């Protein structure tokens, strides 16, 4: 059965491969990927610090509800989650998803949005190493591993971890949020 997956991003600063690779994995597995952003129009992706491609927004976060989707993917890039954590609708959307028990996947700097949503207490996760203090201050248990699955929360550190990350996202869609819990 096809599922709908929200990819929540800011209007710019998204690490391109951290959006496009999970998007491809989700759609190749027969599911629907939906781009959700704070603003209508297009988002600007980046390849580290260089501008990459643009992608059209399907729905604004103000018009999106966690109930409309089966999973949430939070791509990284430094500027993307740094902007998202200042957007109350985006933070509430992420908070609602974590509370729902549906899969929530965050890679690289994306857990900043989850820090702001105050949903990391007692959770084990990974991220880009510079976020470890923020995660620990938010009550999370930060570890340096390519993939961490804690209940419905799926996290990875960086683009090199994308094969593990994408596999875990698809597995959660196929078999449930905690299919690979450690």
PDB file of C-alpha atoms in Angstrom:
ATOM      1  CA  UNK A   1       0.000   0.000   0.000  1.00  0.00           C
ATOM      2  CA  UNK A   2       1.392   3.369  -1.037  1.00  0.00           C
ATOM      3  CA  UNK A   3       2.133   5.823   1.752  1.00  0.00           C
ATOM      4  CA  UNK A   4       2.542   9.617   1.775  1.00  0.00           C
ATOM      5  CA  UNK A   5       5.843  10.970   3.054  1.00  0.00           C
ATOM      6  CA  UNK A   6       6.309  14.639   3.966  1.00  0.00           C
ATOM      7  CA  UNK A   7       9.749  16.127   3.295  1.00  0.00           C
ATOM      8  CA  UNK A   8       9.903  19.277   5.442  1.00  0.00           C
ATOM      9  CA  UNK A   9      12.390  21.947   4.357  1.00  0.00           C
ATOM     10  CA  UNK A  10      13.039  25.680   4.578  1.00  0.00           C
ATOM     11  CA  UNK A  11      12.982  27.764   1.412  1.00  0.00           C
ATOM     12  CA  UNK A  12      16.754  27.464   0.973  1.00  0.00           C
ATOM     13  CA  UNK A  13      19.863  25.851   2.363  1.00  0.00           C
ATOM     14  CA  UNK A  14      18.778  22.222   1.935  1.00  0.00           C
ATOM     15  CA  UNK A  15      21.669  19.828   1.325  1.00  0.00           C
ATOM     16  CA  UNK A  16      20.561  18.575  -2.096  1.00  0.00           C
ATOM     17  CA  UNK A  17      21.605  14.930  -1.783  1.00  0.00           C
ATOM     18  CA  UNK A  18      19.924  14.704   1.653  1.00  0.00           C
ATOM     19  CA  UNK A  19      16.624  15.579  -0.041  1.00  0.00           C
ATOM     20  CA  UNK A  20      17.016  13.873  -3.406  1.00  0.00           C
ATOM     21  CA  UNK A  21      18.378  10.489  -2.258  1.00  0.00           C
ATOM     22  CA  UNK A  22      15.664   9.785   0.363  1.00  0.00           C
ATOM     23  CA  UNK A  23      13.047  11.182  -2.059  1.00  0.00           C
ATOM     24  CA  UNK A  24      14.201   8.701  -4.726  1.00  0.00           C
ATOM     25  CA  UNK A  25      14.269   5.824  -2.221  1.00  0.00           C
ATOM     26  CA  UNK A  26      10.712   6.608  -1.117  1.00  0.00           C
ATOM     27  CA  UNK A  27       9.331   6.976  -4.645  1.00  0.00           C
ATOM     28  CA  UNK A  28      11.263   3.962  -5.972  1.00  0.00           C
ATOM     29  CA  UNK A  29       9.595   1.927  -3.205  1.00  0.00           C
ATOM     30  CA  UNK A  30       6.195   2.999  -4.569  1.00  0.00           C
ATOM     31  CA  UNK A  31       5.345   5.731  -2.071  1.00  0.00           C
ATOM     32  CA  UNK A  32       4.356   9.358  -2.602  1.00  0.00           C
ATOM     33  CA  UNK A  33       6.882  12.053  -1.639  1.00  0.00           C
ATOM     34  CA  UNK A  34       5.452  15.493  -0.838  1.00  0.00           C
ATOM     35  CA  UNK A  35       7.597  18.623  -0.457  1.00  0.00           C
ATOM     36  CA  UNK A  36       6.416  20.722   2.490  1.00  0.00           C
ATOM     37  CA  UNK A  37       7.952  24.133   3.142  1.00  0.00           C
ATOM     38  CA  UNK A  38       7.276  27.321   5.043  1.00  0.00           C
ATOM     39  CA  UNK A  39       6.718  29.245   1.818  1.00  0.00           C
ATOM     40  CA  UNK A  40       5.003  28.417  -1.478  1.00  0.00           C
ATOM     41  CA  UNK A  41       6.991  28.461  -4.712  1.00  0.00           C
ATOM     42  CA  UNK A  42      10.342  26.727  -5.042  1.00  0.00           C
ATOM     43  CA  UNK A  43      13.069  25.765  -2.609  1.00  0.00           C
ATOM     44  CA  UNK A  44      16.763  26.217  -3.302  1.00  0.00           C
ATOM     45  CA  UNK A  45      18.981  23.226  -2.644  1.00  0.00           C
ATOM     46  CA  UNK A  46      22.731  23.404  -2.130  1.00  0.00           C
ATOM     47  CA  UNK A  47      25.709  21.134  -2.698  1.00  0.00           C
ATOM     48  CA  UNK A  48      27.507  22.085   0.504  1.00  0.00           C
ATOM     49  CA  UNK A  49      28.016  25.848  -0.072  1.00  0.00           C
ATOM     50  CA  UNK A  50      27.282  25.961  -3.806  1.00  0.00           C
ATOM     51  CA  UNK A  51      23.770  26.498  -5.166  1.00  0.00           C
ATOM     52  CA  UNK A  52      22.211  23.331  -6.505  1.00  0.00           C
ATOM     53  CA  UNK A  53      18.841  22.638  -8.074  1.00  0.00           C
ATOM     54  CA  UNK A  54      15.456  24.068  -7.167  1.00  0.00           C
ATOM     55  CA  UNK A  55      12.359  22.006  -6.434  1.00  0.00           C
ATOM     56  CA  UNK A  56       8.691  23.088  -6.373  1.00  0.00           C
ATOM     57  CA  UNK A  57       6.848  23.110  -3.062  1.00  0.00           C
ATOM     58  CA  UNK A  58       3.769  20.887  -2.963  1.00  0.00           C
ATOM     59  CA  UNK A  59       2.172  22.313   0.192  1.00  0.00           C
ATOM     60  CA  UNK A  60       3.041  24.922   2.791  1.00  0.00           C
ATOM     61  CA  UNK A  61       3.588  23.727   6.328  1.00  0.00           C
ATOM     62  CA  UNK A  62       0.767  26.013   7.496  1.00  0.00           C
ATOM     63  CA  UNK A  63      -1.603  23.939   5.325  1.00  0.00           C
ATOM     64  CA  UNK A  64      -0.107  20.545   6.222  1.00  0.00           C
ATOM     65  CA  UNK A  65      -1.175  18.247   9.045  1.00  0.00           C
ATOM     66  CA  UNK A  66       0.726  15.255  10.412  1.00  0.00           C
ATOM     67  CA  UNK A  67      -2.498  13.240  10.024  1.00  0.00           C
ATOM     68  CA  UNK A  68      -2.229  13.670   6.228  1.00  0.00           C
ATOM     69  CA  UNK A  69       1.078  11.771   6.051  1.00  0.00           C
ATOM     70  CA  UNK A  70       2.554   8.417   7.041  1.00  0.00           C
ATOM     71  CA  UNK A  71       6.129   9.597   7.695  1.00  0.00           C
ATOM     72  CA  UNK A  72       8.298  12.710   7.925  1.00  0.00           C
ATOM     73  CA  UNK A  73      11.785  13.192   6.475  1.00  0.00           C
ATOM     74  CA  UNK A  74      13.918  16.137   7.618  1.00  0.00           C
ATOM     75  CA  UNK A  75      16.857  16.732   5.251  1.00  0.00           C
ATOM     76  CA  UNK A  76      19.905  18.583   6.519  1.00  0.00           C
ATOM     77  CA  UNK A  77      22.155  21.346   5.337  1.00  0.00           C
ATOM     78  CA  UNK A  78      23.186  23.914   7.938  1.00  0.00           C
ATOM     79  CA  UNK A  79      20.886  26.773   6.883  1.00  0.00           C
ATOM     80  CA  UNK A  80      17.797  24.612   6.283  1.00  0.00           C
ATOM     81  CA  UNK A  81      17.096  23.356   9.839  1.00  0.00           C
ATOM     82  CA  UNK A  82      18.486  26.552  11.352  1.00  0.00           C
ATOM     83  CA  UNK A  83      15.717  28.406   9.493  1.00  0.00           C
ATOM     84  CA  UNK A  84      13.058  25.755  10.192  1.00  0.00           C
ATOM     85  CA  UNK A  85      13.589  25.952  13.951  1.00  0.00           C
ATOM     86  CA  UNK A  86      12.529  29.615  13.807  1.00  0.00           C
ATOM     87  CA  UNK A  87       9.264  28.746  12.030  1.00  0.00           C
ATOM     88  CA  UNK A  88       6.533  27.935  14.608  1.00  0.00           C
ATOM     89  CA  UNK A  89       4.420  25.989  12.079  1.00  0.00           C
ATOM     90  CA  UNK A  90       7.404  23.825  11.081  1.00  0.00           C
ATOM     91  CA  UNK A  91       8.351  23.131  14.705  1.00  0.00           C
ATOM     92  CA  UNK A  92       4.748  22.216  15.554  1.00  0.00           C
ATOM     93  CA  UNK A  93       4.532  19.945  12.486  1.00  0.00           C
ATOM     94  CA  UNK A  94       7.689  18.072  13.561  1.00  0.00           C
ATOM     95  CA  UNK A  95       6.474  17.877  17.181  1.00  0.00           C
ATOM     96  CA  UNK A  96       3.115  16.456  16.068  1.00  0.00           C
ATOM     97  CA  UNK A  97       4.866  13.833  13.954  1.00  0.00           C
ATOM     98  CA  UNK A  98       7.106  12.625  16.766  1.00  0.00           C
ATOM     99  CA  UNK A  99       4.100  12.459  19.102  1.00  0.00           C
ATOM    100  CA  UNK A 100       2.093  10.507  16.505  1.00  0.00           C
ATOM    101  CA  UNK A 101       4.472   7.560  16.604  1.00  0.00           C
ATOM    102  CA  UNK A 102       4.867   7.661  12.819  1.00  0.00           C
ATOM    103  CA  UNK A 103       8.401   7.465  11.402  1.00  0.00           C
ATOM    104  CA  UNK A 104      10.445  10.672  11.644  1.00  0.00           C
ATOM    105  CA  UNK A 105      13.797  10.614   9.844  1.00  0.00           C
ATOM    106  CA  UNK A 106      16.391  13.376  10.298  1.00  0.00           C
ATOM    107  CA  UNK A 107      19.879  13.557   8.821  1.00  0.00           C
ATOM    108  CA  UNK A 108      22.911  15.764   9.415  1.00  0.00           C
ATOM    109  CA  UNK A 109      21.861  19.143  10.909  1.00  0.00           C
ATOM    110  CA  UNK A 110      18.118  18.338  10.696  1.00  0.00           C
ATOM    111  CA  UNK A 111      17.796  17.339  14.391  1.00  0.00           C
ATOM    112  CA  UNK A 112      18.009  21.076  15.208  1.00  0.00           C
ATOM    113  CA  UNK A 113      14.317  21.222  14.310  1.00  0.00           C
ATOM    114  CA  UNK A 114      13.670  18.373  16.758  1.00  0.00           C
ATOM    115  CA  UNK A 115      15.696  20.154  19.464  1.00  0.00           C
ATOM    116  CA  UNK A 116      13.433  23.178  19.024  1.00  0.00           C
ATOM    117  CA  UNK A 117      10.354  20.930  19.085  1.00  0.00           C
ATOM    118  CA  UNK A 118      11.499  19.654  22.515  1.00  0.00           C
ATOM    119  CA  UNK A 119      11.003  15.991  21.600  1.00  0.00           C
ATOM    120  CA  UNK A 120      14.435  14.513  22.291  1.00  0.00           C
ATOM    121  CA  UNK A 121      14.311  13.844  26.051  1.00  0.00           C
ATOM    122  CA  UNK A 122      15.400  10.257  26.646  1.00  0.00           C
ATOM    123  CA  UNK A 123      15.860   9.574  22.917  1.00  0.00           C
ATOM    124  CA  UNK A 124      19.025   8.081  21.393  1.00  0.00           C
ATOM    125  CA  UNK A 125      20.106   9.692  18.124  1.00  0.00           C
ATOM    126  CA  UNK A 126      22.923  10.869  15.936  1.00  0.00           C
ATOM    127  CA  UNK A 127      23.566  13.941  13.791  1.00  0.00           C
ATOM    128  CA  UNK A 128      26.356  16.026  12.369  1.00  0.00           C
ATOM    129  CA  UNK A 129      28.858  16.126  15.281  1.00  0.00           C
ATOM    130  CA  UNK A 130      28.506  19.878  15.916  1.00  0.00           C
ATOM    131  CA  UNK A 131      24.924  19.319  17.148  1.00  0.00           C
ATOM    132  CA  UNK A 132      25.849  16.895  19.936  1.00  0.00           C
ATOM    133  CA  UNK A 133      25.863  19.548  22.679  1.00  0.00           C
ATOM    134  CA  UNK A 134      22.486  20.917  21.551  1.00  0.00           C
ATOM    135  CA  UNK A 135      21.039  17.396  21.497  1.00  0.00           C
ATOM    136  CA  UNK A 136      22.419  16.560  24.926  1.00  0.00           C
ATOM    137  CA  UNK A 137      21.130  19.870  26.308  1.00  0.00           C
ATOM    138  CA  UNK A 138      17.698  18.911  24.911  1.00  0.00           C
ATOM    139  CA  UNK A 139      17.845  15.646  26.874  1.00  0.00           C
ATOM    140  CA  UNK A 140      18.903  13.369  24.021  1.00  0.00           C
ATOM    141  CA  UNK A 141      21.602  10.716  24.085  1.00  0.00           C
ATOM    142  CA  UNK A 142      23.918  11.601  21.161  1.00  0.00           C
ATOM    143  CA  UNK A 143      26.040   8.837  19.622  1.00  0.00           C
ATOM    144  CA  UNK A 144      28.459   8.787  16.696  1.00  0.00           C
ATOM    145  CA  UNK A 145      26.965   6.074  14.461  1.00  0.00           C
ATOM    146  CA  UNK A 146      25.912   6.029  10.801  1.00  0.00           C
ATOM    147  CA  UNK A 147      22.327   5.113  11.678  1.00  0.00           C
ATOM    148  CA  UNK A 148      20.358   5.214  14.910  1.00  0.00           C
ATOM    149  CA  UNK A 149      16.765   4.037  15.141  1.00  0.00           C
ATOM    150  CA  UNK A 150      15.029   4.749  18.453  1.00  0.00           C
ATOM    151  CA  UNK A 151      11.343   3.886  18.213  1.00  0.00           C
ATOM    152  CA  UNK A 152       9.911   6.084  15.476  1.00  0.00           C
ATOM    153  CA  UNK A 153      13.026   8.295  15.280  1.00  0.00           C
ATOM    154  CA  UNK A 154      15.546   7.533  12.498  1.00  0.00           C
ATOM    155  CA  UNK A 155      18.758   9.590  12.403  1.00  0.00           C
ATOM    156  CA  UNK A 156      22.039   9.676  10.481  1.00  0.00           C
ATOM    157  CA  UNK A 157      25.107  11.920  10.557  1.00  0.00           C
ATOM    158  CA  UNK A 158      25.971  12.978   7.011  1.00  0.00           C
ATOM    159  CA  UNK A 159      25.636  12.301   3.271  1.00  0.00           C
ATOM    160  CA  UNK A 160      27.994   9.309   3.508  1.00  0.00           C
ATOM    161  CA  UNK A 161      25.331   7.658   5.704  1.00  0.00           C
ATOM    162  CA  UNK A 162      22.563   8.029   3.108  1.00  0.00           C
ATOM    163  CA  UNK A 163      22.463   4.341   2.079  1.00  0.00           C
ATOM    164  CA  UNK A 164      21.752   3.305   5.701  1.00  0.00           C
ATOM    165  CA  UNK A 165      19.388   6.244   6.229  1.00  0.00           C
ATOM    166  CA  UNK A 166      17.356   5.647   3.057  1.00  0.00           C
ATOM    167  CA  UNK A 167      17.138   1.933   3.786  1.00  0.00           C
ATOM    168  CA  UNK A 168      15.818   2.602   7.285  1.00  0.00           C
ATOM    169  CA  UNK A 169      13.218   5.074   5.990  1.00  0.00           C
ATOM    170  CA  UNK A 170      11.883   2.581   3.442  1.00  0.00           C
ATOM    171  CA  UNK A 171      11.952  -0.238   6.001  1.00  0.00           C
ATOM    172  CA  UNK A 172       9.946   1.889   8.451  1.00  0.00           C
ATOM    173  CA  UNK A 173       7.375   2.606   5.732  1.00  0.00           C
ATOM    174  CA  UNK A 174       7.113  -1.077   4.849  1.00  0.00           C
ATOM    175  CA  UNK A 175       7.272  -2.648   8.319  1.00  0.00           C
ATOM    176  CA  UNK A 176       6.512   0.014  10.893  1.00  0.00           C
ATOM    177  CA  UNK A 177       8.303   2.784  12.738  1.00  0.00           C
ATOM    178  CA  UNK A 178      10.258   0.616  15.160  1.00  0.00           C
ATOM    179  CA  UNK A 179      11.244  -2.154  12.731  1.00  0.00           C
ATOM    180  CA  UNK A 180      14.966  -1.521  13.253  1.00  0.00           C
ATOM    181  CA  UNK A 181      15.050  -0.273  16.843  1.00  0.00           C
ATOM    182  CA  UNK A 182      18.355  -0.795  18.558  1.00  0.00           C
TER     183      UNK A 182
END
